Coordinates of C-alpha atoms in Angstrom, one line a residue:
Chain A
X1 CA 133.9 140.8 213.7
X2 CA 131.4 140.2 216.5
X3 CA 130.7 136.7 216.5
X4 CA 126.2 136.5 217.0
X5 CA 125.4 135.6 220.2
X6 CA 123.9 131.9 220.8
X7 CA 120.7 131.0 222.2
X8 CA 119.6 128.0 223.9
X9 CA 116.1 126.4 223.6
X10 CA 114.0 123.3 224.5
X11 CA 112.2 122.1 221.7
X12 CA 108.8 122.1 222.9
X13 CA 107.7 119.3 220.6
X14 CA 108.3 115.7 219.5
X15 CA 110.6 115.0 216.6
X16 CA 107.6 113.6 214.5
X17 CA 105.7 116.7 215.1
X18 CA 106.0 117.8 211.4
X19 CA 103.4 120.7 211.7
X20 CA 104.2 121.7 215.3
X21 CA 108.1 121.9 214.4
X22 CA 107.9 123.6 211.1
X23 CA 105.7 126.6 212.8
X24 CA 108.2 126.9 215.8
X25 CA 111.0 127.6 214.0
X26 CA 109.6 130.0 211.8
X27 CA 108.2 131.5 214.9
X28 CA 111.3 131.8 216.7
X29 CA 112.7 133.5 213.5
X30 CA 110.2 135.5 213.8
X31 CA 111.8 136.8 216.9
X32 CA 115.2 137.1 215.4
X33 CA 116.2 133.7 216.6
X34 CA 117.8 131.7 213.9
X35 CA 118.4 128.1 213.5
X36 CA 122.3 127.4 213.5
X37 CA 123.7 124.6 211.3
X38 CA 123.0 121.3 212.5
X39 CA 121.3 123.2 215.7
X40 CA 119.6 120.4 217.0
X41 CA 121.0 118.1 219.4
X42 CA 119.4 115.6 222.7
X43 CA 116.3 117.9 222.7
X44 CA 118.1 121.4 222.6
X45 CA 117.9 123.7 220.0
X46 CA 120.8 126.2 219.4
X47 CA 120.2 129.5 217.8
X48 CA 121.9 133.0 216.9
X49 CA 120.5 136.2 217.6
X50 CA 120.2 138.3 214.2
X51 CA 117.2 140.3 213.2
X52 CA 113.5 139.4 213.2
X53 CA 112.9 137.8 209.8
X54 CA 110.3 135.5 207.9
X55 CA 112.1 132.0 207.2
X56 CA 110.2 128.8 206.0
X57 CA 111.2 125.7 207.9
X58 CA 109.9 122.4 206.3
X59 CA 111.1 118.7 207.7
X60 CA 111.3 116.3 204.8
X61 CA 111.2 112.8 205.6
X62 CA 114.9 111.4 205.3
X63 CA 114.5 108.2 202.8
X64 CA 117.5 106.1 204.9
X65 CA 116.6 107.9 208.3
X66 CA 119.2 110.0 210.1
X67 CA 121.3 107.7 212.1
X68 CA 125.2 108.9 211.8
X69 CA 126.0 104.5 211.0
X70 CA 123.3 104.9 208.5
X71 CA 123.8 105.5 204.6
X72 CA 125.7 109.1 203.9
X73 CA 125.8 109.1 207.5
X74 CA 122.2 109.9 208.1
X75 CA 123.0 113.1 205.9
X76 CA 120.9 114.1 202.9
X77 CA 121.4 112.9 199.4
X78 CA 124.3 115.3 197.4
X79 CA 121.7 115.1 194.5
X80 CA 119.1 116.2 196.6
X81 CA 120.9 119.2 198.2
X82 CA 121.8 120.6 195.2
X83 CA 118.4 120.2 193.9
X84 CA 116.7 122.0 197.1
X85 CA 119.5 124.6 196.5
X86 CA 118.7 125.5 193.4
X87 CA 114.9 126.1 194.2
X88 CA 116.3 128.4 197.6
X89 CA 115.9 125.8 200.3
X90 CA 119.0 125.4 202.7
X91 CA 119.7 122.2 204.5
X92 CA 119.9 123.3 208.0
X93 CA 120.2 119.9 210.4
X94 CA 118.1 117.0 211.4
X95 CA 116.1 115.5 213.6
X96 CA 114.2 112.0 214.4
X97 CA 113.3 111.0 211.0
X98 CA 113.5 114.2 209.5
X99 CA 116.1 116.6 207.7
X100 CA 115.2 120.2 208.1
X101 CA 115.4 122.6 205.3
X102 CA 114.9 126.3 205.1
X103 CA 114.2 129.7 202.9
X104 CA 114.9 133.0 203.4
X105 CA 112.7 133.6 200.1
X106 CA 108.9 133.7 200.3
X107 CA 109.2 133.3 196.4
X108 CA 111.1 129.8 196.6
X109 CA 108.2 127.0 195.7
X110 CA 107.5 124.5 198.0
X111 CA 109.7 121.7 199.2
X112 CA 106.5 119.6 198.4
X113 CA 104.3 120.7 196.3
X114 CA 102.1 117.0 195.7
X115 CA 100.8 116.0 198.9
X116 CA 100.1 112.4 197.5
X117 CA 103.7 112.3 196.7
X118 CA 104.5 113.9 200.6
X119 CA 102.6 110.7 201.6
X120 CA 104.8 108.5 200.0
X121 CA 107.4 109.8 201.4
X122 CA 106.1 109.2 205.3
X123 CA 105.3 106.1 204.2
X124 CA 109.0 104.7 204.2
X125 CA 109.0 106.5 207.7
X126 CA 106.2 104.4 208.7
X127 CA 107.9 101.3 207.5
X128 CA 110.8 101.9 209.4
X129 CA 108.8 102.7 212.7
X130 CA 106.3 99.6 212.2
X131 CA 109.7 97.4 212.4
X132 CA 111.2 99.6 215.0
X133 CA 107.7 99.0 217.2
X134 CA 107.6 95.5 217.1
X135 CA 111.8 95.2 217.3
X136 CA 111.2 97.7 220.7
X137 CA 108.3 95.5 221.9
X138 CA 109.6 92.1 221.2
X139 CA 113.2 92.9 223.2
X140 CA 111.9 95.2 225.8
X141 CA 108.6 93.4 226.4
X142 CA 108.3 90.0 225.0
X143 CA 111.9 88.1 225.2
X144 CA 112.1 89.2 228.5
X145 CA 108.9 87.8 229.8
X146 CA 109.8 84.9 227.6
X147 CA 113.3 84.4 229.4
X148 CA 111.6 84.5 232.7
X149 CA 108.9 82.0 231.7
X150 CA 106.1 84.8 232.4
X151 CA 107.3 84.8 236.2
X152 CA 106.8 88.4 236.4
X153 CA 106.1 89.3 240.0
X154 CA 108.3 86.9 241.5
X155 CA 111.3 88.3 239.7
X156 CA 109.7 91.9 240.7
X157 CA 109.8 91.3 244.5
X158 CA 113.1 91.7 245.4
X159 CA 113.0 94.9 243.7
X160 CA 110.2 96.3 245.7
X161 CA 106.8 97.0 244.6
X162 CA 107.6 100.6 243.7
X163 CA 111.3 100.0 241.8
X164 CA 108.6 96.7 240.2
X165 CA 106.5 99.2 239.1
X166 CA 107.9 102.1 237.9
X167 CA 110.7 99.6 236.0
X168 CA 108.0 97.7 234.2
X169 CA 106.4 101.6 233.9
X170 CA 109.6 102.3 231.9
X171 CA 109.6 99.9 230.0
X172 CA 106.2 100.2 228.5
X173 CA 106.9 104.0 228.3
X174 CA 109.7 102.8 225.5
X175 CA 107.5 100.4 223.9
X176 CA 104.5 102.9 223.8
X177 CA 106.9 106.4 222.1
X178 CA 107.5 104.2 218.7
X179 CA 104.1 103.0 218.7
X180 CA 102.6 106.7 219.4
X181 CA 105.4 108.3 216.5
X182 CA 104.4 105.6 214.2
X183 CA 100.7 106.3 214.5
X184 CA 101.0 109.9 214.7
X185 CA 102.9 110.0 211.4
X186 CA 100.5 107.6 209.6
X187 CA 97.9 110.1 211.1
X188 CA 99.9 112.7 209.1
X189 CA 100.1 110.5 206.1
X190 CA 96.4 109.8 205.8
X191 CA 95.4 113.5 206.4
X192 CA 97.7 114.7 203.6
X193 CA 96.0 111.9 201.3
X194 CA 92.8 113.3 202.2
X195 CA 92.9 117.4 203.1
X196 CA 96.2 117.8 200.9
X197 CA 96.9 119.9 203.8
X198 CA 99.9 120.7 206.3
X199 CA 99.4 123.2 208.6
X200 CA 102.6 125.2 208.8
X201 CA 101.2 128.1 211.6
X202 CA 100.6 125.4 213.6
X203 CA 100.0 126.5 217.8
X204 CA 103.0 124.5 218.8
X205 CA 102.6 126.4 222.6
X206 CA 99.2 124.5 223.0
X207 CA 101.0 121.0 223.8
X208 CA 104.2 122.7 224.6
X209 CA 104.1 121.7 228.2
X210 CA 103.0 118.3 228.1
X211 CA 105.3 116.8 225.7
X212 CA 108.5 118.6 227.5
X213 CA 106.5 116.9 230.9
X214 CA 106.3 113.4 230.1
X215 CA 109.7 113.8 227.6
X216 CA 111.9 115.3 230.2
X217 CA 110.3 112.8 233.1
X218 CA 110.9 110.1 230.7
X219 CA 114.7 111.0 230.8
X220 CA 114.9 111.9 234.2
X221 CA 113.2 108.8 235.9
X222 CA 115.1 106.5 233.1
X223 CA 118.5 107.9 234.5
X224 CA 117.3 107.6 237.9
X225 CA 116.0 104.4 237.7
X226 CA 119.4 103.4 236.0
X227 CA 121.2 105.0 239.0
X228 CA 119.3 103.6 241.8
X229 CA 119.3 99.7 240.2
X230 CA 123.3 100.2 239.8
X231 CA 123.4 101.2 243.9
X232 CA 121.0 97.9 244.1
X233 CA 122.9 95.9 242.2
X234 CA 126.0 96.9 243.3
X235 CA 125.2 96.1 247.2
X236 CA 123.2 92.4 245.8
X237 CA 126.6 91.7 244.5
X238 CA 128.8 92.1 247.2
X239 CA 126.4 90.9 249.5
X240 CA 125.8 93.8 251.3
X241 CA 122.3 92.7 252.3
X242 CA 123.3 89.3 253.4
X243 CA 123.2 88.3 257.0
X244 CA 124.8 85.6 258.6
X245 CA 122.2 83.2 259.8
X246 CA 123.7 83.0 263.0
X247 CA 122.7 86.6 264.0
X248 CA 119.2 85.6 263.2
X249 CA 117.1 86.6 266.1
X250 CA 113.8 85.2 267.2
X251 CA 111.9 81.9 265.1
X252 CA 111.7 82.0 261.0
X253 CA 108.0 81.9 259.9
X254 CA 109.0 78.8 258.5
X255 CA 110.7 75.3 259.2
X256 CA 114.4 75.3 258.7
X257 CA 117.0 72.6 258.8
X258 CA 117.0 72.5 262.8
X259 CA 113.5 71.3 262.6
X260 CA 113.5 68.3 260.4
X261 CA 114.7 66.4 263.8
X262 CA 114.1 68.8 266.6
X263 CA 115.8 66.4 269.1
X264 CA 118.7 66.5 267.5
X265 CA 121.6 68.9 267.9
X266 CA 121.7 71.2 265.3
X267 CA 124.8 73.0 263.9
X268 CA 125.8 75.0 260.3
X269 CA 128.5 73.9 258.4
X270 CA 130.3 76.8 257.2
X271 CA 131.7 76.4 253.4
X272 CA 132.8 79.4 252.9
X273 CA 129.8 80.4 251.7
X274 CA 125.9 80.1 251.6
X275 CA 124.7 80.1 255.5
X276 CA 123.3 84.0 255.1
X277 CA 119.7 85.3 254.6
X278 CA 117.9 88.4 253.1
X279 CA 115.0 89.9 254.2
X280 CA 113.1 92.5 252.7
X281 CA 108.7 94.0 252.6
X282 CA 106.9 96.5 251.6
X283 CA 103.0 97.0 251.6
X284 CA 102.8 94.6 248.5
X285 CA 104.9 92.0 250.5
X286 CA 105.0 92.9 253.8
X287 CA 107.8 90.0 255.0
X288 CA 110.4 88.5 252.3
X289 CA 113.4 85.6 252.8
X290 CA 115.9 84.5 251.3
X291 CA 117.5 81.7 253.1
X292 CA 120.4 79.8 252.0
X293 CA 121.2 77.1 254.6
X294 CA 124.1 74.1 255.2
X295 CA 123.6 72.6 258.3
X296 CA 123.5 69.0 260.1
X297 CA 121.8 67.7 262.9
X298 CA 123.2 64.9 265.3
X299 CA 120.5 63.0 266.9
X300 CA 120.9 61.6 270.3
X301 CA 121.6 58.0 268.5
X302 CA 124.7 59.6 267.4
X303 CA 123.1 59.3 263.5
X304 CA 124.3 62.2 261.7
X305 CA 121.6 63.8 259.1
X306 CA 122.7 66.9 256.6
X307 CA 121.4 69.0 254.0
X308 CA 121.0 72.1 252.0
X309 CA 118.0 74.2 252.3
X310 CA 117.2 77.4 249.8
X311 CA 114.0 79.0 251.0
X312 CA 112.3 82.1 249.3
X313 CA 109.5 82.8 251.5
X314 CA 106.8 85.2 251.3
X315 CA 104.1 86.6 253.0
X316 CA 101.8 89.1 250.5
X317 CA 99.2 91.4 251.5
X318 CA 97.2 89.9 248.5
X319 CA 95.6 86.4 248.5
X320 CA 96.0 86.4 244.4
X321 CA 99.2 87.7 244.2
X322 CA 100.3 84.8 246.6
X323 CA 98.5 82.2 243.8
X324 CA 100.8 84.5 241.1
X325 CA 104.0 83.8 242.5
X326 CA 103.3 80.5 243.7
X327 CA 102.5 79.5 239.9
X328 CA 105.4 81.6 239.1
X329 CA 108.0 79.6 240.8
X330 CA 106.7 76.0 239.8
X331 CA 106.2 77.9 235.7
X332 CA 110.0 79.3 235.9
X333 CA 111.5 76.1 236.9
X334 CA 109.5 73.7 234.9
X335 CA 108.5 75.1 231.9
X336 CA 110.3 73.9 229.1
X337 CA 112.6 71.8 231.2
X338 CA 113.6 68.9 230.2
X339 CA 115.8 67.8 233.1
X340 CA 112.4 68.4 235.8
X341 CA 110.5 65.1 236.9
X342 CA 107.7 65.2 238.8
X343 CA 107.8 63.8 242.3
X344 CA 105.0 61.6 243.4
X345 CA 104.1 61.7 247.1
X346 CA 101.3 62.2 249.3
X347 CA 100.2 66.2 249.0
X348 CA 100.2 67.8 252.2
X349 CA 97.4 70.2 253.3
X350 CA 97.7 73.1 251.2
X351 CA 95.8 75.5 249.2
X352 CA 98.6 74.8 246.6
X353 CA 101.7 72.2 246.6
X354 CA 104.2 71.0 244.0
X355 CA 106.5 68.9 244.1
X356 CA 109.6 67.9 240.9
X357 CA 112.9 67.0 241.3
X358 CA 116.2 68.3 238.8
X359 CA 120.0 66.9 239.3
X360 CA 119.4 65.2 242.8
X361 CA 117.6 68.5 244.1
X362 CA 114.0 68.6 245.3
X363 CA 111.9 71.4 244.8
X364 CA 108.6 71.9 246.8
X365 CA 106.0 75.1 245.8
X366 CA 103.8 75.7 248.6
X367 CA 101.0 78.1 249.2
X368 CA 99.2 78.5 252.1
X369 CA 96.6 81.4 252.5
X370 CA 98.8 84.6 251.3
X371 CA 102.2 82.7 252.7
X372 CA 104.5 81.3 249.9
X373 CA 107.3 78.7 250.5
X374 CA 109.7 77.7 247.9
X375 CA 112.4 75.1 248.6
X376 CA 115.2 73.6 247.5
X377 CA 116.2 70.8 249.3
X378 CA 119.4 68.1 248.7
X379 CA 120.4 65.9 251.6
X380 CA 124.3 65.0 251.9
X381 CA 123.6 62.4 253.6
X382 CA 120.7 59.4 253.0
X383 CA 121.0 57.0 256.3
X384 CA 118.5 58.9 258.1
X385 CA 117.3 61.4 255.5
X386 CA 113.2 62.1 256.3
X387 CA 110.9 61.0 253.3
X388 CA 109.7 63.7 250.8
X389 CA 106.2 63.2 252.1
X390 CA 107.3 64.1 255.8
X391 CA 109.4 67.0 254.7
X392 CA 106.5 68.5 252.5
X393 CA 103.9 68.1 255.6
X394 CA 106.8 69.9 258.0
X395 CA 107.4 72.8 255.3
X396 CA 103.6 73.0 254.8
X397 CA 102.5 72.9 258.6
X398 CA 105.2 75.6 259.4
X399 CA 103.4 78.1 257.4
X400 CA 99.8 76.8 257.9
Chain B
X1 CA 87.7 98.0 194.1
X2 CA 90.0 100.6 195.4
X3 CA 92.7 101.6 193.5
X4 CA 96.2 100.2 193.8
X5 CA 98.8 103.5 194.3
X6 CA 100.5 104.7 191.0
X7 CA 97.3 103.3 189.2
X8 CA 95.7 106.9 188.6
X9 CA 98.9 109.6 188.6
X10 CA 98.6 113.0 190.0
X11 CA 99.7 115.7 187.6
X12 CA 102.9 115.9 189.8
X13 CA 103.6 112.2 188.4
X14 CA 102.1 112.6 184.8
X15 CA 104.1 115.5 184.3
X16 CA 107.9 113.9 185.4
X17 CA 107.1 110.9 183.5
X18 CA 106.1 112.8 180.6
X19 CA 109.4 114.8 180.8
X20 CA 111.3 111.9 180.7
X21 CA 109.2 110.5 177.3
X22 CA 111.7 113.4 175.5
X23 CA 114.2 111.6 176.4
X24 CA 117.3 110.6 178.9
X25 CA 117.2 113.6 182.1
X26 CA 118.8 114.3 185.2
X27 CA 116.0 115.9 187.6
X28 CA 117.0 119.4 187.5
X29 CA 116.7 119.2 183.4
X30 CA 113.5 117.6 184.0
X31 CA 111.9 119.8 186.4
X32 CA 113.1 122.8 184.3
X33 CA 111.6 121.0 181.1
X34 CA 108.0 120.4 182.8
X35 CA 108.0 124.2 183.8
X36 CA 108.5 125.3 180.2
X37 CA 106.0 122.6 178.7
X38 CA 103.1 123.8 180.9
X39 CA 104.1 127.3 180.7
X40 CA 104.9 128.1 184.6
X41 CA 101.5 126.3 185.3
X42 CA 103.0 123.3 187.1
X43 CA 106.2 123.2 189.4
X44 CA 107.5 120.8 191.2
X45 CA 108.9 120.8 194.5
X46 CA 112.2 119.7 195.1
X47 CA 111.4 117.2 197.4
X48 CA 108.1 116.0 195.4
X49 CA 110.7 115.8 192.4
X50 CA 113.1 113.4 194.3
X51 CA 110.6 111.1 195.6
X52 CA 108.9 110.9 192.8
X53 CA 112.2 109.4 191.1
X54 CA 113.0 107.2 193.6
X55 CA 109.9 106.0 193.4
X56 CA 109.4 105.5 189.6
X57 CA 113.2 104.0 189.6
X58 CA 111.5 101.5 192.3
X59 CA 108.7 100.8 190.3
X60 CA 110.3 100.3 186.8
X61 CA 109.2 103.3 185.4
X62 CA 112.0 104.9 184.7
X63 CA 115.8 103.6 185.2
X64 CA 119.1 105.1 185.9
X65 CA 122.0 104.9 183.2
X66 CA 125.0 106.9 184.3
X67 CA 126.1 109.1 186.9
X68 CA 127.9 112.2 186.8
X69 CA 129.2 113.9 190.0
X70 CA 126.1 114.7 191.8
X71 CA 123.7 114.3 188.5
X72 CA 122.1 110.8 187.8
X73 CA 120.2 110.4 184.5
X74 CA 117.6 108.5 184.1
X75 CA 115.7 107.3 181.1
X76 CA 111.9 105.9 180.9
X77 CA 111.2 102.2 180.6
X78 CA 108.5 100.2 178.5
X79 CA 106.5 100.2 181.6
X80 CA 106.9 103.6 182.8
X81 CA 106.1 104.6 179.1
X82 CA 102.4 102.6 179.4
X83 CA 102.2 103.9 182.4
X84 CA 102.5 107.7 181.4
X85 CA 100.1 106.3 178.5
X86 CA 97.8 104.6 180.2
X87 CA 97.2 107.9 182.2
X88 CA 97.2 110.0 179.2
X89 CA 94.3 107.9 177.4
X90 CA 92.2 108.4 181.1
X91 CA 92.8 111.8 181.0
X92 CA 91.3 112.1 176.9
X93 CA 88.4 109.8 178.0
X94 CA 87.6 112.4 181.2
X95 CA 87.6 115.3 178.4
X96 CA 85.3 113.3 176.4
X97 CA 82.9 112.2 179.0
X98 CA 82.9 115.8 179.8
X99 CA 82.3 116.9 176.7
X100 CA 79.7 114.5 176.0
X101 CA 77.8 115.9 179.4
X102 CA 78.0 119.3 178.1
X103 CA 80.5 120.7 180.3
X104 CA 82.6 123.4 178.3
X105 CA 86.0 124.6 179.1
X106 CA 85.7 128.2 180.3
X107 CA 87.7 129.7 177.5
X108 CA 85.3 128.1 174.5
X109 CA 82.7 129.5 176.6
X110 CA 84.0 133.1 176.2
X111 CA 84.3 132.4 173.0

């Protein structure tokens, strides 16, 4: 016996799309194409070629939702089946919060025949999606602007201005599709309470385009996005985009370790480790470093001074996205810390400067014009160590 | 003061708990019941049947005492029996206030 020949399909609307769904199917029955069993799958539908025929399609709203580690396996209720079965409706496969059901008979009453009672029904849906919204939002938006203490573009401008964007793009995109299904079905809910009424002829070809737009983009810029911060990663790991800092060419834009006592001789002390420096820009932030330094300095008195210096430096093409990360950097080390003490000395000249301590380590945040300068700075040795005060004029004076 | 749900039944909810006022049912026995009662006027859906017994068992109306296979029976409750009462004596006072405006039922009217 000839097996029926299988057709593929987008499904050219959201899973929540009761109306839009229900119409499609029947539609493509109309055109011979029939649903197979459990047919839908990652936004395909599958379907057999048999003659043109009028099936109803109705999605009833699944009580304990449809995940497979959900109760019965996301599957309908045995009671349920048989009950549907006796009245001609088929169980045919699932989809979002919905299990699909069919007749072949036009005779065969409604699935739903109360629409105040169909309400009820989405309303368990829209209990589950109001917890889903606020679990999406809280993990994918809130915790982690909580874990970075709100230091948003700081964090982002490693990335890139365009990875920043279209990352923090993605991630509202998944915050927004719960929201949008939970209002759309509550929008369902509240016209059935009023009209009574679900349109089952609905023109699902009207949005067709849009949603399979903006669904298949989703997926396509989420899986690229995930490829290209793997290849990002990947080379931030090994340190592929580390430089020694003794192939650095030319004068930093800002003072380093050789200039706390320019008369001295000046020399990195190689630890295995450290001693390299990133640089990066785009429009947003035109020149980017990341400078880890270990170095000493012997002064013509034979005195020997050494330290280590961490530098993120930046240089934005925006005066208030300079005061962001600025305040970013002091907020992201400070906030909440216990172990941070303030550290009292003179303020240089500078549109912004802060200065706390943590473990030994000094900290300065400086900002002058669109020019940030963050430092870490811990001498090794204390004989002839410069005072906080004359470091945080020399860091503050080298960007001025 | 709008009205708190399940505080003015649909026929679709009169109608199941009514059914079950006869006696301990498993849905299918009710749904055929209700059909027979109202004489082919009312039928409920499958689905509308199955909610609406989750529901009631959620609300106390009605509760389930065994299970056989596939079939669960369930019997009404002291609320669920106000409940189907409560609606009936809105239902008499409607006809009444009806009545008392003047407004006949077609069929007396043919009469």
């Amino acid at each position: 016996m000839k097996n029926a020949e299988t057709v593929y399909r987008l499904i050219p609307c959201p899973s929540f799309d009761v109306e839009g769904t229900e119409s499609w199917l029947s539609d493509m029955a109309e055109q011979g194409l029939i649903l197979t069993k459990d047919g839908l799958f990652m936004g395909f539908a599958t379907f057999e070629k048999g003659r043109p025929q009028k099936i109803r399609y109705r999605l009833e709203a699944a009580p304990n939702g449809t995940s497979m580690w959900g109760p019965n396996e996301g599957e309908p209720d045995e009671e349920f089946l048989e009950l549907s079965k006796k009245y001609g409706w088929e169980y045919i496969a699932k989809r979002g919060d919905f299990h699909i059901y069919r007749s072949f008979s036009n005779e065969a009453r409604e699935l739903n025949t109360d629409p105040q009672v169909q309400a009820i029904s989405l309303s368990k849906i829209k209990s589950r999606l109001k917890s889903n919204m606020f679990y999406f939002a809280f993990w994918i938006l809130i915790w982690p602007l909580l874990k970075i203490k709100g230091a948003l573009i700081s964090i982002l401008l490693p990335l890139g201005f365009w990875r920043g964007i279209s990352l923090l793009g993605l991630m509202l995109w998944n915050v927004l599709d719960p929201a949008v299904e939970f209002f759309r079905i509550n929008a369902l809910r509240k016209s059935l309470l009023a009209d009574g009424y679900i349109n089952h002829k609905k023109n699902w070809k009207k949005s067709r385009h849009i949603y399979l737009l903006t669904h298949y983009g989703k997926v396509f810029f989420t899986v690229l996005w995930i490829v290209l911060f793997l290849f990002w990663y990947q080379a931030d790991t090994l340190g592929e985009h580390e430089i020694p800092i003794s192939d650095f060419e030319g004068e930093a834009p800002f003072a380093t370790i050789a200039d706390i006592y320019p008369s001295g001789s000046y020399q990195n002390m190689d630890m295995g480790h450290s001693n390299t420096y990133r640089t990066y820009g785009d429009f947003f932030a035109p020149v980017n470093y990341s400078w880890a330094e270990i170095g000493n300095i012997t002064l013509p008195t034979g005195e020997y001074f050494s330290c280590i210096l961490r530098i993120e430096y930046h240089e934005l093409a925006f005066e208030w996205a300079a005061k962001a990360v600025a305040q970013d950097y002091y907020r992201k080390n400070t906030f909440l810390n216990k172990d941070v003490n303030p550290v009292n000395i003179n303020a240089p000249e500078a549109d912004y400067f802060k200065a706390y301590s943590e473990h030994g380590m000094t900290f300065f945040v400086i900002r002058q014009g669109k020019k940030v300068l963050s430092i870490l700075y811990m001498p090794m040795t204390h004989d002839i160590a410069p005072s906080l005060s004359e470091l945080a004029d020399l860091f503050a004076g080298s960007i001025a | 003061m709008p009205k708190k749900s399940m505080e003015t039944l649909t026929e679709s909810m009169f109608y199941v708990l009514l059914a079950f006022t006869r006696g301990p049912l498993c849905g299918t026995d009710a749904s055929e019941l209700i059909e027979k009662v109202s004489e082919g006027r009312v039928c409920i859906g499958p689905a509308t049947l199955y909610t609406l017994l989750a529901k009631f068992e959620k609300e106390k109306y009605i509760k389930e005492i065994s299970v056989e296979g596939r079939r669960r029976t369930y019997e009404i409750t002291e609320k669920g029996l106000k409940a189907c009462q409560s609606e009936l004596e809105r239902l008499y006072l409607c006809i009444k206030d009806a009545q008392a405006m003047g407004l006949r039922r077609t069929c007396d009217e043919e009469r």
